[in-house]
Amino acid sequence: MCSSDLLTPVLISDNEILVFYKNATKDTIFSRRTTNSGQSWSNQKFEQAGEGINSFYYDMCLFKTSTGRLLFFYVSADFEIRCYFSDDNGISWIGETQITSSITFDLSVIEVEPNKIILSFSRGSRWFTRLSTDNGETWTEDTYYKPPSRIGWQYRNPNFIKLSVSGDSVLAIYSSSYSIIYSQLSTDRGNTWSDSTRIIDTGIGFDWNF
C-alpha cells in the first residue's frame, strides 16, 4: 500500500531499501538505496525525466510483489496512471504501461496471490480498481474485490487489506473528503460489506468534488 506526491520507499530485503523521490520542480525522479538498514545511503541515481515542470506532480508508488518484482506506479501530468517494472531490484526498469487514461488520484496496491495484483484509485470521488494477473505487466478492468459503494459518499484514499489466505476476507479503509476515515469488512470478496466503522475525524479535510 502506498501513495505519495513526494517520495515512495520499498523494502527489497532485510537490509536493503530503495527510495524514489522527486526534485523541487517535480520534473525528475531520482533514487537512493541503502544496504545496511538506513545507516548509509548510495549516491543519488537518476531514474526518469519528465517533459517539463510538474511532470511528476501527483502520486507515485513503489511496490514489491511476492516474486521479488518491483512495480513503480505514478500519475502523470495528464492524470494517467502509468507503470514500470523491474526484475533486478530496481537496477533497471522495463517499458511503460498506461493503466488508465482519465483523471485519477490516491494510488494503493495489494497482492492477493502470486502474480495477481490489485491497484486501487479514486476518480470523481469514487473508488475504482484495476487487476493484473501477470505480475503487473498488463492490467484489466476485471473486478477481484468489488469496492464498497454508498450513494452520496466521496471516496478518497482507498485501500484494501487482505485478511485471509483465500483472499475472501478483506478490509476496506478509505476517507471521505480527506477528513473522516472509515473501514468496512467483507467476507465474500466485496459482494457484500458490513456497515461502515468510523475510525477518526482527522479535522484536516476539505471538500473537493472531482
GROMACS .gro file of C-alpha atoms in nm:
model
  210
    1MET     CA    1   0.000   0.000   0.000
    2CYS     CA    2   0.134   0.343  -0.081
    3SER     CA    3   0.058   0.681  -0.227
    4SER     CA    4   0.271   0.991  -0.201
    5ASP     CA    5   0.330   1.305  -0.403
    6LEU     CA    6   0.693   1.339  -0.285
    7LEU     CA    7   0.862   1.004  -0.213
    8THR     CA    8   0.797   0.631  -0.207
    9PRO     CA    9   1.018   0.368  -0.039
   10VAL     CA   10   1.017  -0.010  -0.079
   11LEU     CA   11   1.181  -0.282   0.132
   12ILE     CA   12   1.376  -0.510  -0.100
   13SER     CA   13   1.534  -0.739   0.162
   14ASP     CA   14   1.603  -0.739   0.536
   15ASN     CA   15   1.868  -0.469   0.497
   16GLU     CA   16   1.807  -0.321   0.153
   17ILE     CA   17   1.567  -0.031   0.092
   18LEU     CA   18   1.509   0.166  -0.227
   19VAL     CA   19   1.358   0.516  -0.220
   20PHE     CA   20   1.222   0.708  -0.520
   21TYR     CA   21   1.175   1.083  -0.480
   22LYS     CA   22   1.116   1.395  -0.688
   23ASN     CA   23   1.320   1.710  -0.730
   24ALA     CA   24   1.190   2.054  -0.630
   25THR     CA   25   1.031   2.123  -0.968
   26LYS     CA   26   0.877   1.773  -0.982
   27ASP     CA   27   1.004   1.708  -1.333
   28THR     CA   28   1.260   1.438  -1.248
   29ILE     CA   29   1.262   1.124  -1.035
   30PHE     CA   30   1.577   1.014  -0.851
   31SER     CA   31   1.657   0.726  -0.619
   32ARG     CA   32   1.886   0.633  -0.333
   33ARG     CA   33   1.950   0.289  -0.188
   34THR     CA   34   2.066   0.152   0.144
   35THR     CA   35   2.201  -0.200   0.202
   36ASN     CA   36   2.253  -0.161   0.577
   37SER     CA   37   1.905  -0.071   0.701
   38GLY     CA   38   1.950   0.303   0.653
   39GLN     CA   39   2.284   0.355   0.825
   40SER     CA   40   2.426   0.485   0.497
   41TRP     CA   41   2.287   0.560   0.153
   42SER     CA   42   2.411   0.541  -0.204
   43ASN     CA   43   2.472   0.843  -0.419
   44GLN     CA   44   2.172   0.989  -0.595
   45LYS     CA   45   2.074   0.799  -0.910
   46PHE     CA   46   1.874   0.946  -1.196
   47GLU     CA   47   1.563   0.737  -1.273
   48GLN     CA   48   1.332   0.928  -1.506
   49ALA     CA   49   1.288   1.272  -1.661
   50GLY     CA   50   0.952   1.426  -1.740
   51GLU     CA   51   0.856   1.659  -2.020
   52GLY     CA   52   0.856   1.974  -1.808
   53ILE     CA   53   0.793   2.129  -1.466
   54ASN     CA   54   0.539   1.931  -1.259
   55SER     CA   55   0.552   1.629  -1.493
   56PHE     CA   56   0.551   1.416  -1.176
   57TYR     CA   57   0.335   1.645  -0.964
   58TYR     CA   58   0.090   1.378  -0.850
   59ASP     CA   59   0.102   1.045  -0.665
   60MET     CA   60   0.358   0.771  -0.710
   61CYS     CA   61   0.408   0.429  -0.553
   62LEU     CA   62   0.677   0.159  -0.534
   63PHE     CA   63   0.555  -0.193  -0.462
   64LYS     CA   64   0.732  -0.529  -0.425
   65THR     CA   65   0.545  -0.846  -0.525
   66SER     CA   66   0.596  -1.189  -0.367
   67THR     CA   67   0.811  -1.291  -0.665
   68GLY     CA   68   1.053  -1.007  -0.593
   69ARG     CA   69   0.941  -0.794  -0.887
   70LEU     CA   70   0.924  -0.421  -0.822
   71LEU     CA   71   0.638  -0.216  -0.965
   72PHE     CA   72   0.655   0.162  -0.996
   73PHE     CA   73   0.327   0.346  -1.047
   74TYR     CA   74   0.284   0.717  -1.098
   75VAL     CA   75   0.010   0.959  -1.202
   76SER     CA   76   0.127   1.164  -1.499
   77ALA     CA   77   0.071   1.535  -1.551
   78ASP     CA   78  -0.236   1.448  -1.760
   79PHE     CA   79  -0.365   1.228  -1.475
   80GLU     CA   80  -0.297   0.890  -1.637
   81ILE     CA   81  -0.170   0.604  -1.420
   82ARG     CA   82   0.145   0.451  -1.568
   83CYS     CA   83   0.355   0.157  -1.453
   84TYR     CA   84   0.710   0.024  -1.494
   85PHE     CA   85   0.850  -0.299  -1.352
   86SER     CA   86   1.194  -0.426  -1.253
   87ASP     CA   87   1.318  -0.782  -1.203
   88ASP     CA   88   1.664  -0.684  -1.078
   89ASN     CA   89   1.578  -0.498  -0.758
   90GLY     CA   90   1.536  -0.165  -0.932
   91ILE     CA   91   1.868  -0.153  -1.112
   92SER     CA   92   1.685  -0.131  -1.446
   93TRP     CA   93   1.321  -0.081  -1.542
   94ILE     CA   94   1.116  -0.233  -1.822
   95GLY     CA   95   0.880  -0.038  -2.051
   96GLU     CA   96   0.595   0.185  -1.955
   97THR     CA   97   0.235   0.061  -1.941
   98GLN     CA   98  -0.059   0.300  -1.938
   99ILE     CA   99  -0.321   0.167  -1.695
  100THR     CA  100  -0.582   0.444  -1.706
  101SER     CA  101  -0.649   0.736  -1.938
  102SER     CA  102  -0.856   0.971  -1.724
  103ILE     CA  103  -0.823   1.178  -1.406
  104THR     CA  104  -0.710   0.962  -1.112
  105PHE     CA  105  -0.571   1.011  -0.761
  106ASP     CA  106  -0.482   0.821  -0.442
  107LEU     CA  107  -0.296   0.507  -0.550
  108SER     CA  108  -0.278   0.192  -0.339
  109VAL     CA  109  -0.167  -0.160  -0.428
  110ILE     CA  110  -0.229  -0.507  -0.285
  111GLU     CA  111  -0.119  -0.855  -0.393
  112VAL     CA  112  -0.391  -1.114  -0.328
  113GLU     CA  113  -0.186  -1.411  -0.452
  114PRO     CA  114   0.132  -1.456  -0.657
  115ASN     CA  115   0.108  -1.267  -0.987
  116LYS     CA  116  -0.236  -1.125  -0.900
  117ILE     CA  117  -0.219  -0.754  -0.815
  118ILE     CA  118  -0.499  -0.505  -0.745
  119LEU     CA  119  -0.449  -0.134  -0.798
  120SER     CA  120  -0.700   0.097  -0.627
  121PHE     CA  121  -0.751   0.465  -0.703
  122SER     CA  122  -1.014   0.735  -0.679
  123ARG     CA  123  -1.178   0.912  -0.968
  124GLY     CA  124  -1.466   1.154  -0.941
  125SER     CA  125  -1.468   1.074  -0.568
  126ARG     CA  126  -1.546   0.711  -0.650
  127TRP     CA  127  -1.337   0.401  -0.580
  128PHE     CA  128  -1.207   0.213  -0.884
  129THR     CA  129  -0.973  -0.082  -0.932
  130ARG     CA  130  -0.758  -0.243  -1.199
  131LEU     CA  131  -0.645  -0.607  -1.192
  132SER     CA  132  -0.323  -0.765  -1.315
  133THR     CA  133  -0.290  -1.144  -1.334
  134ASP     CA  134   0.062  -1.141  -1.481
  135ASN     CA  135   0.256  -0.969  -1.203
  136GLY     CA  136   0.194  -0.615  -1.323
  137GLU     CA  137   0.273  -0.643  -1.694
  138THR     CA  138  -0.086  -0.589  -1.817
  139TRP     CA  139  -0.400  -0.453  -1.649
  140THR     CA  140  -0.773  -0.502  -1.698
  141GLU     CA  141  -1.095  -0.361  -1.556
  142ASP     CA  142  -1.189  -0.706  -1.424
  143THR     CA  143  -1.301  -0.686  -1.062
  144TYR     CA  144  -1.145  -0.913  -0.798
  145TYR     CA  145  -1.265  -0.712  -0.499
  146LYS     CA  146  -1.579  -0.510  -0.553
  147PRO     CA  147  -1.525  -0.179  -0.368
  148PRO     CA  148  -1.789  -0.059  -0.121
  149SER     CA  149  -2.031   0.190  -0.271
  150ARG     CA  150  -2.269   0.427  -0.095
  151ILE     CA  151  -2.471   0.695  -0.272
  152GLY     CA  152  -2.362   1.046  -0.188
  153TRP     CA  153  -2.026   0.947  -0.039
  154GLN     CA  154  -1.695   1.077  -0.159
  155TYR     CA  155  -1.431   0.804  -0.154
  156ARG     CA  156  -1.070   0.915  -0.129
  157ASN     CA  157  -0.751   0.732  -0.029
  158PRO     CA  158  -0.894   0.382  -0.097
  159ASN     CA  159  -0.708   0.082   0.048
  160PHE     CA  160  -0.775  -0.291   0.065
  161ILE     CA  161  -0.626  -0.507   0.343
  162LYS     CA  162  -0.630  -0.881   0.275
  163LEU     CA  163  -0.735  -1.067   0.591
  164SER     CA  164  -0.749  -1.434   0.486
  165VAL     CA  165  -0.522  -1.670   0.294
  166SER     CA  166  -0.800  -1.735   0.043
  167GLY     CA  167  -0.843  -1.363  -0.012
  168ASP     CA  168  -1.218  -1.379   0.052
  169SER     CA  169  -1.200  -1.167   0.367
  170VAL     CA  170  -1.090  -0.811   0.308
  171LEU     CA  171  -1.097  -0.484   0.499
  172ALA     CA  172  -1.163  -0.160   0.310
  173ILE     CA  173  -1.016   0.157   0.458
  174TYR     CA  174  -1.084   0.495   0.300
  175SER     CA  175  -1.157   0.858   0.375
  176SER     CA  176  -1.436   1.096   0.288
  177SER     CA  177  -1.315   1.430   0.151
  178TYR     CA  178  -0.979   1.355   0.319
  179SER     CA  179  -1.121   1.417   0.666
  180ILE     CA  180  -1.311   1.125   0.821
  181ILE     CA  181  -1.150   0.781   0.797
  182TYR     CA  182  -1.374   0.473   0.776
  183SER     CA  183  -1.343   0.096   0.747
  184GLN     CA  184  -1.575  -0.177   0.621
  185LEU     CA  185  -1.540  -0.556   0.627
  186SER     CA  186  -1.629  -0.808   0.357
  187THR     CA  187  -1.603  -1.187   0.379
  188ASP     CA  188  -1.708  -1.255   0.019
  189ARG     CA  189  -1.456  -1.053  -0.183
  190GLY     CA  190  -1.664  -0.738  -0.178
  191ASN     CA  191  -2.000  -0.873  -0.289
  192THR     CA  192  -2.141  -0.755   0.044
  193TRP     CA  193  -1.997  -0.517   0.302
  194SER     CA  194  -2.056  -0.452   0.670
  195ASP     CA  195  -2.178  -0.117   0.790
  196SER     CA  196  -1.902   0.140   0.795
  197THR     CA  197  -1.699   0.195   1.112
  198ARG     CA  198  -1.583   0.549   1.176
  199ILE     CA  199  -1.218   0.537   1.278
  200ILE     CA  200  -1.141   0.906   1.329
  201ASP     CA  201  -1.215   1.256   1.206
  202THR     CA  202  -0.872   1.396   1.131
  203GLY     CA  203  -1.002   1.752   1.108
  204ILE     CA  204  -0.784   1.830   0.808
  205GLY     CA  205  -1.042   1.766   0.538
  206PHE     CA  206  -1.171   1.988   0.267
  207ASP     CA  207  -1.442   1.936   0.012
  208TRP     CA  208  -1.319   1.865  -0.336
  209ASN     CA  209  -1.582   1.726  -0.565
  210PHE     CA  210  -1.391   1.571  -0.852
   0.00000   0.00000   0.00000
